[in-house]
Each structure stands twice: as C-alpha cells, then as structure tokens.
Tab-separated table of C-alpha atoms in Angstrom:
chain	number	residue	atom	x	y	z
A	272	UNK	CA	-0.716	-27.169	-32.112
A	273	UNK	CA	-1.618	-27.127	-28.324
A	274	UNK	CA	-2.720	-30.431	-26.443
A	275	UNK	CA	-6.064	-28.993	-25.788
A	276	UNK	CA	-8.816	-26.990	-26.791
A	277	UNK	CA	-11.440	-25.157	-24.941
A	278	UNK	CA	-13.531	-24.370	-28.027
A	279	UNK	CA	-13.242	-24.749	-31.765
A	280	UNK	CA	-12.178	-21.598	-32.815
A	281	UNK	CA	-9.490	-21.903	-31.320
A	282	UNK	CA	-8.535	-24.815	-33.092
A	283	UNK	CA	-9.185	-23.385	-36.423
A	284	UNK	CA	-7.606	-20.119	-35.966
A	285	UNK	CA	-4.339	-22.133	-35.286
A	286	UNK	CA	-4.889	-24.778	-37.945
A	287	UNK	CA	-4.846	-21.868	-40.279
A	288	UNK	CA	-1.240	-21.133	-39.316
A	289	UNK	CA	-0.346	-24.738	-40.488
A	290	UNK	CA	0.767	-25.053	-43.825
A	291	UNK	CA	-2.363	-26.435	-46.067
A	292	UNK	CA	0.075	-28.226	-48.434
A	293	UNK	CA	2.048	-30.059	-45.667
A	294	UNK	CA	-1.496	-31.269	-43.598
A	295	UNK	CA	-2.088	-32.992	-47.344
A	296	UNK	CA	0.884	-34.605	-47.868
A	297	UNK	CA	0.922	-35.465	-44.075
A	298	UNK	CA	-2.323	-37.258	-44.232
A	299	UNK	CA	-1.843	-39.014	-47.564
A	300	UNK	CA	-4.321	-37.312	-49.366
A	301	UNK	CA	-1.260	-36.223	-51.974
A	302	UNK	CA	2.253	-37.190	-52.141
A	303	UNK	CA	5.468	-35.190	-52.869
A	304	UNK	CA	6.090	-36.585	-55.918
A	305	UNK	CA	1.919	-35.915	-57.068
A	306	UNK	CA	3.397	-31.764	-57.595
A	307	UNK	CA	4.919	-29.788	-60.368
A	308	UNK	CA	6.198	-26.968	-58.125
A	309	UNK	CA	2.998	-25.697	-56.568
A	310	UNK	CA	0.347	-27.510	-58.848
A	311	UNK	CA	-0.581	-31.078	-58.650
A	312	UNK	CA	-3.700	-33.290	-60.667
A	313	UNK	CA	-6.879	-32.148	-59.068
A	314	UNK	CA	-8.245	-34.905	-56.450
A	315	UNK	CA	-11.581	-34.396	-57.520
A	316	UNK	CA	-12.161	-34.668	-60.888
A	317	UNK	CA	-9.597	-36.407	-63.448
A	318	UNK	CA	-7.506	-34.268	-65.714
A	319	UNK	CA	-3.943	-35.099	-67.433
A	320	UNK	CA	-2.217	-31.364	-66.814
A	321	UNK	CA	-2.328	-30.547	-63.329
A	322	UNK	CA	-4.838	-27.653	-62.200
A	323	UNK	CA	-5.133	-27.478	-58.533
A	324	UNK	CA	-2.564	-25.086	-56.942
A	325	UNK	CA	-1.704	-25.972	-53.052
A	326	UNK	CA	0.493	-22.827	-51.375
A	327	UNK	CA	0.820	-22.965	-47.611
A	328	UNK	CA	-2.724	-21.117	-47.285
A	329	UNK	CA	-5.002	-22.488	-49.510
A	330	UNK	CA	-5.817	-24.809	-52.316
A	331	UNK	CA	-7.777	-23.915	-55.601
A	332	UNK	CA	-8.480	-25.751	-59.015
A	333	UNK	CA	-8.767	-24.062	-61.832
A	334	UNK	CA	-10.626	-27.028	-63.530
A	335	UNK	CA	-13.626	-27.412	-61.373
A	336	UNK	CA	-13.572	-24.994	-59.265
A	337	UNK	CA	-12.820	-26.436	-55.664
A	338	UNK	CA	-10.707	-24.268	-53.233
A	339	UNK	CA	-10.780	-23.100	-49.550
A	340	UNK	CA	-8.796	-24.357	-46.752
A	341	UNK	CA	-7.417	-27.730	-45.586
A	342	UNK	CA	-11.214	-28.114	-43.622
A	343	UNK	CA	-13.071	-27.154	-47.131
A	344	UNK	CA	-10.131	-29.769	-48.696
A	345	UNK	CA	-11.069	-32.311	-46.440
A	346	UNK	CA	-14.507	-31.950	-46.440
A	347	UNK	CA	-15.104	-32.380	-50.103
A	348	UNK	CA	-12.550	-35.352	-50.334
A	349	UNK	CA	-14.433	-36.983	-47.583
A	350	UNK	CA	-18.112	-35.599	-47.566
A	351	UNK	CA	-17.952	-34.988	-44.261
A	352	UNK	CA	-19.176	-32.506	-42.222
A	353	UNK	CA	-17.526	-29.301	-40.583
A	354	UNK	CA	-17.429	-31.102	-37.178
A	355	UNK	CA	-16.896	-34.290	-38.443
A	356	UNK	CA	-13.210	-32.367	-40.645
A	357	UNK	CA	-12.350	-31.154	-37.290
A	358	UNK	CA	-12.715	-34.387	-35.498
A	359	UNK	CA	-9.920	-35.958	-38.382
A	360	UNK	CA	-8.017	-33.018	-38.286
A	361	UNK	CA	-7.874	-32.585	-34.059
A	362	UNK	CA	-6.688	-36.974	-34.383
A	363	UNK	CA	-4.074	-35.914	-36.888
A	364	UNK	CA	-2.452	-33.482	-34.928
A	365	UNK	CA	-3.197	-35.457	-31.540
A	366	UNK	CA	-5.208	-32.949	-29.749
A	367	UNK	CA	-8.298	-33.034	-27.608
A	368	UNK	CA	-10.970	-30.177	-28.221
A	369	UNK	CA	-13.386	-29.696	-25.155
A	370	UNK	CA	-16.056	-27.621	-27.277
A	371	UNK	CA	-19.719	-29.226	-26.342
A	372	UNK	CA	-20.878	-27.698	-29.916
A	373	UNK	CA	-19.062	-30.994	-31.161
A	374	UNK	CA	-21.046	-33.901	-29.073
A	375	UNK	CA	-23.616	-31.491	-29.230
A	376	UNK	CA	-23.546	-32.262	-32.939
A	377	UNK	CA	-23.455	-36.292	-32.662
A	378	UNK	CA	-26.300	-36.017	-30.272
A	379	UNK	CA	-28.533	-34.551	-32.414
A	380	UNK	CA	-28.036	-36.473	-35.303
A	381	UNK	CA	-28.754	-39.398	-33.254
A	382	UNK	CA	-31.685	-37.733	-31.743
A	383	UNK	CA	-33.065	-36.819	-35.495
A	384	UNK	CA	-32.005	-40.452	-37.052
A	385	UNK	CA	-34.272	-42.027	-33.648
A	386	UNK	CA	-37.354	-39.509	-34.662
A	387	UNK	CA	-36.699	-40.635	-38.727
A	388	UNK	CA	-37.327	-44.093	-37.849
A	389	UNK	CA	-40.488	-43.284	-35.296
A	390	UNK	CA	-41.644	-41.839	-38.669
A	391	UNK	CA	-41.114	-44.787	-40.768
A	392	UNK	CA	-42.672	-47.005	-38.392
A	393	UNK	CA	-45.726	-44.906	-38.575
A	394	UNK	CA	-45.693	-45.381	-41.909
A	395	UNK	CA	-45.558	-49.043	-41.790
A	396	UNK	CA	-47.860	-49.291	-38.992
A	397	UNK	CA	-50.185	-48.044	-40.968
A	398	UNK	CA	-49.746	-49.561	-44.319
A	399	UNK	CA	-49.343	-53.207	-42.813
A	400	UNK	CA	-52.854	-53.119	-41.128
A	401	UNK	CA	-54.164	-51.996	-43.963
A	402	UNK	CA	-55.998	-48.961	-42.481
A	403	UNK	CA	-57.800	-46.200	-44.781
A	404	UNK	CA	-54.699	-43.786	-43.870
A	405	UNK	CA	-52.282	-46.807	-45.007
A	406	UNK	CA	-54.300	-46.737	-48.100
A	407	UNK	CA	-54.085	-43.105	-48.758
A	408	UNK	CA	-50.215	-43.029	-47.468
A	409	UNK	CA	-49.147	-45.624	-49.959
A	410	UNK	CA	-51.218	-43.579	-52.708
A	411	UNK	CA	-49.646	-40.314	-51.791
A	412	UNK	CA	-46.621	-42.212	-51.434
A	413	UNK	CA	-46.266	-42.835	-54.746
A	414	UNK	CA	-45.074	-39.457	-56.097
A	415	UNK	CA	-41.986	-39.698	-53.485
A	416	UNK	CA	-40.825	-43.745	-55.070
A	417	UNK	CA	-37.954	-44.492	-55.246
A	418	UNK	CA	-37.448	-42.671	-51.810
A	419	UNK	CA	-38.577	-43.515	-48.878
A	420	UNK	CA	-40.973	-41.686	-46.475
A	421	UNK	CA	-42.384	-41.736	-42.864
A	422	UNK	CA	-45.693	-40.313	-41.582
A	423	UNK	CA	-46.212	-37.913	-38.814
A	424	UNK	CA	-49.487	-39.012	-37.280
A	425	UNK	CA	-49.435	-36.020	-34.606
A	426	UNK	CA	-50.061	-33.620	-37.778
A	427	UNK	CA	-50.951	-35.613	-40.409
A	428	UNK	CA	-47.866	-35.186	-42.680
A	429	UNK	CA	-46.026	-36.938	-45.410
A	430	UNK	CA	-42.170	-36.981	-44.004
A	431	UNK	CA	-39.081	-36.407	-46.085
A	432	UNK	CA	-35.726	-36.194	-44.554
A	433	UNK	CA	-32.504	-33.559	-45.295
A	434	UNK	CA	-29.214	-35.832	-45.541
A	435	UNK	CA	-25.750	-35.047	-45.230
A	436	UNK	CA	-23.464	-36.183	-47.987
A	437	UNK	CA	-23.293	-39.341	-46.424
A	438	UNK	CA	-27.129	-40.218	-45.352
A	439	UNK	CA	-26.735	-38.831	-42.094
A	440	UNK	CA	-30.440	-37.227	-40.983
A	441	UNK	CA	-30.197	-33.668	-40.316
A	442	UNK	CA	-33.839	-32.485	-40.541
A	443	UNK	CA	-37.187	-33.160	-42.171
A	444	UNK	CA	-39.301	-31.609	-44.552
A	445	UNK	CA	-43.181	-32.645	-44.516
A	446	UNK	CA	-46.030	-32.193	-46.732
A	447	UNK	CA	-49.427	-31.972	-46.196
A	448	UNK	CA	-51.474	-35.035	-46.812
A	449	UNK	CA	-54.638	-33.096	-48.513
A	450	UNK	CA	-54.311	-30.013	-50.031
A	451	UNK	CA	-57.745	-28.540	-49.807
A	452	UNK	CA	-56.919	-28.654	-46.083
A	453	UNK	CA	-54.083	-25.976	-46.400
A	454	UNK	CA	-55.118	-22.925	-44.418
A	455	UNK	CA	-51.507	-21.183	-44.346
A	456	UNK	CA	-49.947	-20.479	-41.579
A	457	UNK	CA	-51.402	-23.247	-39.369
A	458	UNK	CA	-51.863	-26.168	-42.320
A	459	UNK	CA	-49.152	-24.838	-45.164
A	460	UNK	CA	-48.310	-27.236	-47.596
A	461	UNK	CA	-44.741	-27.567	-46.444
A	462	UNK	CA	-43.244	-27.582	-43.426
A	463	UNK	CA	-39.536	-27.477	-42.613
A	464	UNK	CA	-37.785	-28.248	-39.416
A	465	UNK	CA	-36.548	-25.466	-37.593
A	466	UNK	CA	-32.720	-24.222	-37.162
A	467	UNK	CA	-32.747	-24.624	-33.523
A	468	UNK	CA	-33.705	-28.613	-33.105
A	469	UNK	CA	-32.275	-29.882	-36.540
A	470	UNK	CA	-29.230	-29.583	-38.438
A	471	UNK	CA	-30.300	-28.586	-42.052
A	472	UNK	CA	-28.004	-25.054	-41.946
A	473	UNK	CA	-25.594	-27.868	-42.515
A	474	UNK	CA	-27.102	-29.317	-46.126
A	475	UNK	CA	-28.872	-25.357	-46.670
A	476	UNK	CA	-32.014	-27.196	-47.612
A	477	UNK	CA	-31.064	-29.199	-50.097
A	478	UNK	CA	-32.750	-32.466	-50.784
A	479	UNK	CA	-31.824	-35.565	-51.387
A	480	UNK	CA	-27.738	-34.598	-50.585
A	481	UNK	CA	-27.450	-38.284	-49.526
A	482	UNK	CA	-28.639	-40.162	-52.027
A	483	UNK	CA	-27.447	-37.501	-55.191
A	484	UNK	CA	-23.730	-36.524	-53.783
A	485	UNK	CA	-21.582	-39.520	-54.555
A	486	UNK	CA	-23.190	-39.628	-58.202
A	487	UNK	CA	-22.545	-35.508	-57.898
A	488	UNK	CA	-18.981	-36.328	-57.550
A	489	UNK	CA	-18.439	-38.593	-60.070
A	490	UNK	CA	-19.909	-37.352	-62.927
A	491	UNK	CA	-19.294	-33.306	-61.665
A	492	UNK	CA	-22.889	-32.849	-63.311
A	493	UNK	CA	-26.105	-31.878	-61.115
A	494	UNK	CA	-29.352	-31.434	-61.551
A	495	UNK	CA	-31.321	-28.704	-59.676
A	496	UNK	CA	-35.272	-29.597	-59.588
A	497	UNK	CA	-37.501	-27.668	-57.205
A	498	UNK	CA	-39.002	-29.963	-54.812
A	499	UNK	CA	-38.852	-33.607	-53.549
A	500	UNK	CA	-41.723	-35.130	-56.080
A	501	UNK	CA	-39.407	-33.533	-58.570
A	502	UNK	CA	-36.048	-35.528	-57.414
A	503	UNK	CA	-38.116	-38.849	-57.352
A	504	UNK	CA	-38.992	-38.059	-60.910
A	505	UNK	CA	-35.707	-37.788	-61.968
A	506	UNK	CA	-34.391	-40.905	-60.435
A	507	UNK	CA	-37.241	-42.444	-61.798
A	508	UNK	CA	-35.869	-41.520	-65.162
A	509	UNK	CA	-32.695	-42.537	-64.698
A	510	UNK	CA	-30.748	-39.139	-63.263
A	511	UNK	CA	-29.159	-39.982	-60.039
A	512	UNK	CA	-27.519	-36.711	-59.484
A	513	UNK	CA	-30.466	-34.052	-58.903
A	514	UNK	CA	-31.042	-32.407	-55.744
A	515	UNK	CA	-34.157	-30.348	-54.937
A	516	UNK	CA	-33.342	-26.744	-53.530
A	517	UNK	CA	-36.898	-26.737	-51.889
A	518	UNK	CA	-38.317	-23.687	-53.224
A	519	UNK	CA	-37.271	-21.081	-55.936
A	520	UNK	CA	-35.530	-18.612	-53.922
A	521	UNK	CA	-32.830	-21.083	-52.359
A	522	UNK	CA	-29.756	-21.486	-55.186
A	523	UNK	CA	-26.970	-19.329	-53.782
A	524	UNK	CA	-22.945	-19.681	-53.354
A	525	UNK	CA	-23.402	-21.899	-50.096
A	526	UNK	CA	-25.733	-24.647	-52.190
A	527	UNK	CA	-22.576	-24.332	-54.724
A	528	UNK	CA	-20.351	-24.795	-52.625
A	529	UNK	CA	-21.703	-27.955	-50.925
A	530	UNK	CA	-22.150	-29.249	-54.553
A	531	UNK	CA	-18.971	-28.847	-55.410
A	532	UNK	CA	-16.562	-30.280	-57.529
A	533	UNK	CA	-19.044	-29.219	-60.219
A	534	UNK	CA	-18.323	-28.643	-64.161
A	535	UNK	CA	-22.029	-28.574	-65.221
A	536	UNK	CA	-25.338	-27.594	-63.889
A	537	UNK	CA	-28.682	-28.493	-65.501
A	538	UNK	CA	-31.762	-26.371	-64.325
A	539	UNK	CA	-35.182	-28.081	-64.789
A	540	UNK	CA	-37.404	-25.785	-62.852
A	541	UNK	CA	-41.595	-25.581	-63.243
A	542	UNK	CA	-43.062	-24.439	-66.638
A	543	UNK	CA	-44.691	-21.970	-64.479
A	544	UNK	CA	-44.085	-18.191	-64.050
A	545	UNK	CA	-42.409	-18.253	-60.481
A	546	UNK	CA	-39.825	-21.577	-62.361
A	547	UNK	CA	-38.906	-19.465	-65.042
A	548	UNK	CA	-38.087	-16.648	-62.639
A	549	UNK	CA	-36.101	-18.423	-60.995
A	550	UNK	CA	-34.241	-19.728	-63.452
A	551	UNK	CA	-33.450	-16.694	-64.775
A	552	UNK	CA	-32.330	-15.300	-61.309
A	553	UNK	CA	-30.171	-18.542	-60.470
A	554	UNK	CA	-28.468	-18.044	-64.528
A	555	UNK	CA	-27.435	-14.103	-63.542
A	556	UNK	CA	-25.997	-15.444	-60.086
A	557	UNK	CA	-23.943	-18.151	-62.027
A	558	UNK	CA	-22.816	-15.025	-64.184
A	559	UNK	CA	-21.801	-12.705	-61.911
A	560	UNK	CA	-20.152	-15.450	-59.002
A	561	UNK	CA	-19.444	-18.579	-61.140
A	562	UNK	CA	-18.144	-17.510	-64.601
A	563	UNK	CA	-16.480	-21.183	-65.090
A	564	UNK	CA	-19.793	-22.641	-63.946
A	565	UNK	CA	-22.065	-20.635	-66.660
A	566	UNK	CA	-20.349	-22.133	-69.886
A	567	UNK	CA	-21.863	-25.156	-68.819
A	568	UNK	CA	-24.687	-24.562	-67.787
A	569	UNK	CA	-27.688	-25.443	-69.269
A	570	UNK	CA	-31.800	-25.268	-68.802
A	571	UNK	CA	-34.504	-27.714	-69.491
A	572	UNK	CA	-37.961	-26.405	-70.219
A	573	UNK	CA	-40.491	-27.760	-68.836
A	574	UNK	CA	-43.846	-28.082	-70.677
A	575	UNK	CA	-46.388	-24.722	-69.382
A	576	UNK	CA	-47.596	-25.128	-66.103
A	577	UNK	CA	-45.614	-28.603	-65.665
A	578	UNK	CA	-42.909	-29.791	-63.753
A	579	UNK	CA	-40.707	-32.822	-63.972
A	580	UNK	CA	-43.450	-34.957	-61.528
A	581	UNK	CA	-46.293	-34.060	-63.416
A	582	UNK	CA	-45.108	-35.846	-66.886
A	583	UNK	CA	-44.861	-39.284	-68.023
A	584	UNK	CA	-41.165	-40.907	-66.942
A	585	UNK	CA	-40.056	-41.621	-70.521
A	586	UNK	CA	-41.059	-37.733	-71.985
A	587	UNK	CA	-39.255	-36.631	-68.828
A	588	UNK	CA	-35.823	-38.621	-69.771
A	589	UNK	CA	-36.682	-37.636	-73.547
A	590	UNK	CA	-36.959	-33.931	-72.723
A	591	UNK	CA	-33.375	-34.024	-70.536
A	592	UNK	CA	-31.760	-36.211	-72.843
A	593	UNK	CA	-32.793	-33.645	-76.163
A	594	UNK	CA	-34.081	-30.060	-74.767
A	595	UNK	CA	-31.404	-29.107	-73.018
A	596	UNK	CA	-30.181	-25.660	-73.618
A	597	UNK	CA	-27.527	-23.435	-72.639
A	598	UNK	CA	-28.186	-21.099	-69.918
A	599	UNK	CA	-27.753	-18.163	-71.571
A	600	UNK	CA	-29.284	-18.766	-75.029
A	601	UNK	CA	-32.266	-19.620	-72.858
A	602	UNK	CA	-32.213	-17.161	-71.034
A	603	UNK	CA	-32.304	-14.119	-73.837
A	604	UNK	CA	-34.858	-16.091	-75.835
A	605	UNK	CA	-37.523	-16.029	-72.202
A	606	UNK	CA	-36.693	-12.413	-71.566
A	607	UNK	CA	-37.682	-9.069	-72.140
A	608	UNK	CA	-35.522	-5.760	-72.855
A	609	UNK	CA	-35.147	-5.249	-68.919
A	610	UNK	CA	-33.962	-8.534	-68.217
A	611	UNK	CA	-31.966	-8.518	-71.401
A	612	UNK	CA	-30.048	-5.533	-70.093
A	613	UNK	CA	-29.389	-6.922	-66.865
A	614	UNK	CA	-28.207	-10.196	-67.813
A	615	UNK	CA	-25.076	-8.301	-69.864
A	616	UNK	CA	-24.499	-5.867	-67.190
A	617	UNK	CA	-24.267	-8.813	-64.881
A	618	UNK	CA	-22.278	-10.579	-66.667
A	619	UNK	CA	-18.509	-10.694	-65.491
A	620	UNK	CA	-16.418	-12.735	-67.893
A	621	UNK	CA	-14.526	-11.044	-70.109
A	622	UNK	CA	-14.753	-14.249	-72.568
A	623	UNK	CA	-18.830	-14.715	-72.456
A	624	UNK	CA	-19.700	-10.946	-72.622
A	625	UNK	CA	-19.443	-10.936	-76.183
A	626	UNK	CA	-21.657	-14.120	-77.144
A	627	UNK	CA	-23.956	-12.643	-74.739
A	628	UNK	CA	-24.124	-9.353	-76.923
A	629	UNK	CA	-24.195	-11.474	-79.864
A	630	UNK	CA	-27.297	-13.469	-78.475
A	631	UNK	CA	-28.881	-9.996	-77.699
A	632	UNK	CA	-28.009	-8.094	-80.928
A	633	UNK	CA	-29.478	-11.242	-82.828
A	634	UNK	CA	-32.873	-11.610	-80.524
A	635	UNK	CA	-33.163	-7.603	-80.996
A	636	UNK	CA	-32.027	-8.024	-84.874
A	637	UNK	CA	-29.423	-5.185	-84.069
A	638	UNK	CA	-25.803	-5.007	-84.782
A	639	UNK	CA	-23.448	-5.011	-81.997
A	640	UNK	CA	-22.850	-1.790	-81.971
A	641	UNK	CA	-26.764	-0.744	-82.155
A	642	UNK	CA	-26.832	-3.358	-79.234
A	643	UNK	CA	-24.261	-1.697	-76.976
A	644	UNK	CA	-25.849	1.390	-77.265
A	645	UNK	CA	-29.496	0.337	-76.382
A	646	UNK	CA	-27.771	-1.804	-73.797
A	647	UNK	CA	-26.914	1.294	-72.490
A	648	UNK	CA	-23.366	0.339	-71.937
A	649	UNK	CA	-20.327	2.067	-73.166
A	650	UNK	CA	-17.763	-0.942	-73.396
A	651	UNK	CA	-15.478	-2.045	-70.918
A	652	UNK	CA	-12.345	-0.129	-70.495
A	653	UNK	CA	-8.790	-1.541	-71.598
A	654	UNK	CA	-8.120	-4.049	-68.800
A	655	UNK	CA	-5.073	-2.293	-67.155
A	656	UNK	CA	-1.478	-4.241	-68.167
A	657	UNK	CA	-0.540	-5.358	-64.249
A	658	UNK	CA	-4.067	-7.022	-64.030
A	659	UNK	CA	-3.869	-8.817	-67.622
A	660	UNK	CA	-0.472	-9.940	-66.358
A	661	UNK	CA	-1.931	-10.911	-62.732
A	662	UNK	CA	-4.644	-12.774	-64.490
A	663	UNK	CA	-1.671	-14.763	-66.583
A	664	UNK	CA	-0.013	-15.666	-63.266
A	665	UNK	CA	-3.137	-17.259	-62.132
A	666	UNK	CA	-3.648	-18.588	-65.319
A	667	UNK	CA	-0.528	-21.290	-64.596
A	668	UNK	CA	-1.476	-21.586	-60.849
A	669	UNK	CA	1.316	-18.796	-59.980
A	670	UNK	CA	-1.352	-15.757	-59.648
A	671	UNK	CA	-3.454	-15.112	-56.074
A	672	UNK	CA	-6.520	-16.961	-55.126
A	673	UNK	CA	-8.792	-14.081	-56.084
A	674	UNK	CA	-7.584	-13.674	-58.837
A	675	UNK	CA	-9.473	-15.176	-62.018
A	676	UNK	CA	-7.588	-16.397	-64.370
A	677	UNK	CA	-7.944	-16.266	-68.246
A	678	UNK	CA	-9.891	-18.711	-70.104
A	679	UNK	CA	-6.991	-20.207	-72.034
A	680	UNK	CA	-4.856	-23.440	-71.993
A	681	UNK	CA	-1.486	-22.528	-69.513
A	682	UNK	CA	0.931	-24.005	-72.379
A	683	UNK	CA	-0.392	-20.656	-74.935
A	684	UNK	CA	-0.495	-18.640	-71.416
A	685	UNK	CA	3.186	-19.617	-70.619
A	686	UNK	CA	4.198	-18.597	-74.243
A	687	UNK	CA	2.392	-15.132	-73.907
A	688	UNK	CA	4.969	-14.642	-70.568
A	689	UNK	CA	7.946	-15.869	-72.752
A	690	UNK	CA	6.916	-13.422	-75.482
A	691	UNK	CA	5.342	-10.210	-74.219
A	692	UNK	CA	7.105	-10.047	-70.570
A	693	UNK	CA	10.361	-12.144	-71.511
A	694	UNK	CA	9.569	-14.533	-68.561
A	695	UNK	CA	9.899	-18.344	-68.571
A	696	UNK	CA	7.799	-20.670	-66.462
C-alpha cells in the first residue's frame, strides 16, 4: 500500500489486491489457529462446525449469510460505516487518504446531529411552557413513545431521525402534524430529507437502524414494520429488533444487506391492500435472491385495515408471539392463480420448489402433477453433473462464492465426494 491517497478509490482498488484473510488475522479479528484450512466459526452468529470460508478475496458464511470483502467484513463486525471501514483500514496499513468525500462525511453528520438537537429543543420549548402546540406535540407524540422526537416549527412537522448502526444522525423523516391539512405535494404527510444535504443513502431509509441493530445482531431475527408509529409499537410490546422500511416499496438486497447477519425475518405489514402487496412482493424477492433467508421467514397478519400502531400493546405481542406464519404458506393462502404461478416460477431453490408445489397443489386440491401442468411449467431439467458437484464444493466451503451450495449438513456432503467422486476432504 502507498503512503498516500488522492481519493478513495484508489485506496480500495489496492486494498482489494491485499489478501482478505491476512487483513483479519492482522487486525485480530481471527487468529491462525480460529481455521480448519480455509473455514473458520462464523464471527457473527455462534455455531459449533465452522461455516464462514475466508480465501484471499473474499469471505462468505454459509450459516447466515454474511460475505463481501474485508470493508463489508469490517463493517458488519463493527457497524460502522463505509467511510468510517476505510478510516480503520487506511490506520492499519499506515496511510493517509486526501479524499474531501471523507471529512466531507464527518461534517455532515455533525451538521445533521446540531439540526437534530435544534429540533428537540423545539420540542421542549414548547412542551415546557405549556403552549397549545406543546399540548398537541406531546399528544401526537404519543404514537412515536418510546422514541424520541423534535418539532420543526418552520413547517409544522413532527421530526424523526434516520440512524446509522451506531446512533449516528444521518437524516430526518417528518410527519405532518394534522392530516386534514395534507394537500400533496406542498403539505404530504411525509417528508424525507433529501440525498444531497443528508446521509440516509447510507441507512437506505430504514428506521430506527440505531436503536434495532445491536438487538438485530444478537438475536439474527428482524422485524420489518412499515412506518415509524409502527416501530414504537413494537418496542412497546417488547420487540427490540424491528426496523421500519418507510413505505411498501423499499425492501430490496441493499436493506438486506445492511441487516445482515440475519437467519429470520418476520413481516408485519398493514392489514390493508397496498401491506399485503407488499408482502407478497418482498416474499418473491426473498425467493428468488435469498433462498437461505425464505425458510425462515415468516408473516404476521395484521387485523383488516390495521396495522401494528393501531391495536392494543398486549393483542399486538399476542398476535407476534402466536400468528406468525411462514412466508410461503402465507403467501399461497392470500393469493390468486396469477400470483400463485409466479411465486413457483420465482422460486429458485431446488429444496423449497417442491413444498411450494405441494402448498399449491393442496390450495388448488390438485395433484402435483395436475399442478405442474396448470402451473404451466414443465419441470426443471436434470441439474448437469459438474454443477451438482460445484454445488458440493461449496457445500464444505471449497466451491466459488457464487456458487450456492446444497442444503445439507457438509459431514453427509463430504461422504457423497468419498462415495460418488472417490474424493476425500
């Protein structure tokens, strides 16, 4: 690595010719004696057999699902930020990096965490000299506890700020105080900050990152709500780990990947026609991107027209605690033929396709075969021998990182190598 830097690029197109497992073992995160050849116990979640392979490229567990590069590595050990890995990475290897996108960075986060607290003192202000607005902020108020919340007096605005992983302020959402004075596009109900004078491309919208991650972590379980009023529920119920993905058209891989280490995801979206929707779209993205995500994955309904701020706390931890249920069986019981059709097609694991057909042959009292054929879908074809045996590779951490592996334990993979290929690992 050179002294300097003129720009971070730079940087991180050299970084990448530095050898991912020696950065770890350099900077303590793992130790030599941590591997079994390539593999070592994940970092993020605790298992007994290691998962996690770490080659000189890349790192990838096939237990929860982490992998990426030594800045993704370091970023989910840490919860920091992109600039914030390549700070830690540029003291490791001693460097200076003259890009002004990094104290560009740390300036606006100090900028945004001076505006969050003009906010809050608004809110105060208010509510301390007991003023008609303090009285109708601390009403309003209420739906956001155990959160807090500032008040933008300029526009009138309930103020709710996007975290990093570790509280920093990145942006604000704001809601209207009064709805009957939403006249869309100059009062809409919400209002996000803006790309250029915040930082929320780093958190992609997500809500309450802050206060949810470290609980996200630990228990590798999250909850995905719509809105703020919706988190507050939660914690209000007891669930720590829920993040709001502010809106219904927001779950993609980048929310996943922030998420991340992640082994289950519940979905408690509105009882309303645009919730359901969405739940159904976010299922067929965890199908056809996350296959170890899916199996378990899981959907609580919300009453019609209801959504978890709208019921009582104790029937909201009652229906999380005893409704929940699995993405898919959900899903084919809400849907019609189309959607039934599309949620096989999307479908991508070779291990779920065929509960998924039995779910769909039973809801359409059909056999499997009568299924398949209304389906409209022939079968798969054989999978060919050198991508069965690829898949086996990856299955004991040996395989590429693209390639999936099979959804069985690597002792009965390793005796499948012995057997049919005469191969010992």
């Amino acid at each position: 690595m050179k002294d300097k830097y003129s720009n971070v690029q730079d940087f991180v197109k050299d970084l990448h010719k530095e050898s991912v497992k020696q950065i770890i073992l350099d900077m303590g995160y793992l130790t030599v004696d941590d591997f079994r050849g390539s593999k070592a116990c994940c970092v993020f979640h605790k298992e007994k057999t290691p998962s996690m392979q770490v080659t000189d490229s890349f790192f990838k567990c096939y237990g929860c699902g982490c992998k990426g590069d030594i800045i993704n590595f370091i970023m989910i050990y840490n919860s920091t930020s992109f600039f914030e890995t390549i700070e830690l990475l540029a003291q490791h290897f001693n460097t200076t990096i003259l890009d002004k996108s990094i104290s560009l960075y740390s300036k606006q986060q100090s900028k945004l965490k001076e505006e969050w607290e003009f906010y809050i003192e608004n809110f105060n202000k208010e509510v301390k000299n007991n003023t008609e607005k303090g009285k109708e902020l601390i009403e309003r108020g209420r739906k956001y506890f155990p959160n807090q919340i500032g008040y933008d007096k300029n526009i009138d605005y309930l103020v709710l700020p996007f975290t990093s992983k570790t509280g920093g302020i990145l942006g604000f959402t704001k809601r209207i105080m009064r709805d009957e004075e939403m006249s869309p596009p100059e009062r809409p109900k919400w209002r996000h900050s803006d790309l250029k004078n915040s930082l929320i491309s780093n958190c992609h919208n997500i809500y309450n990152l802050g206060g949810a991650y470290k609980h996200i972590k630990d228990s590798k379980t999250a909850y995905i709500v719509e809105g703020p009023g919706d988190v507050a529920a939660m914690i209000r119920a007891g669930f720590k780990n829920c993040v709001a993905i502010c809106g219904t058209g927001n779950f993609n891989e980048k929310v996943m990947d922030i998420l991340l280490p992640l082994r289950k995801l519940i979905f408690i979206m509105d009882g309303d026609g645009p919730g359901k929707a969405a739940s159904k779209k976010d299922i067929l993205f965890l199908l056809s991107t996350k296959s170890n995500i899916i199996y378990n994955s899981y959907v609580v309904p919300m009453p019609k027209n209801e959504d978890p701020a709208s019921i009582p706390t104790e029937e909201l931890k009652r229906a999380v605690d005893n409704q929940q249920k699995l993405a898919v069986e959900w899903y084919v019981e809400n849907s019609d033929e189309d959607e039934l059709r599309e949620l096989y097609k999307s479908c991508k694991s070779k291990v779920l396709k065929p509960k998924i057909l039995n779910l769909i042959s039973r809801a359409m009292s059909m056999s499997s075969e009568q299924a398949i054929e209304w389906i409209g879908f022939k079968g798969d074809k054989e999978e060919p021998e050198d991508s069965y045996y690829k898949r086996l590779l990856a299955t004991i951490g040996l395989g590429p990182i693209n390639i999936e592996p099979l959804n069985m334990e690597e002792e009965d993979a390793k005796k499948i190598l012995r057997l049919r290929y005469k191969e010992s690992y």
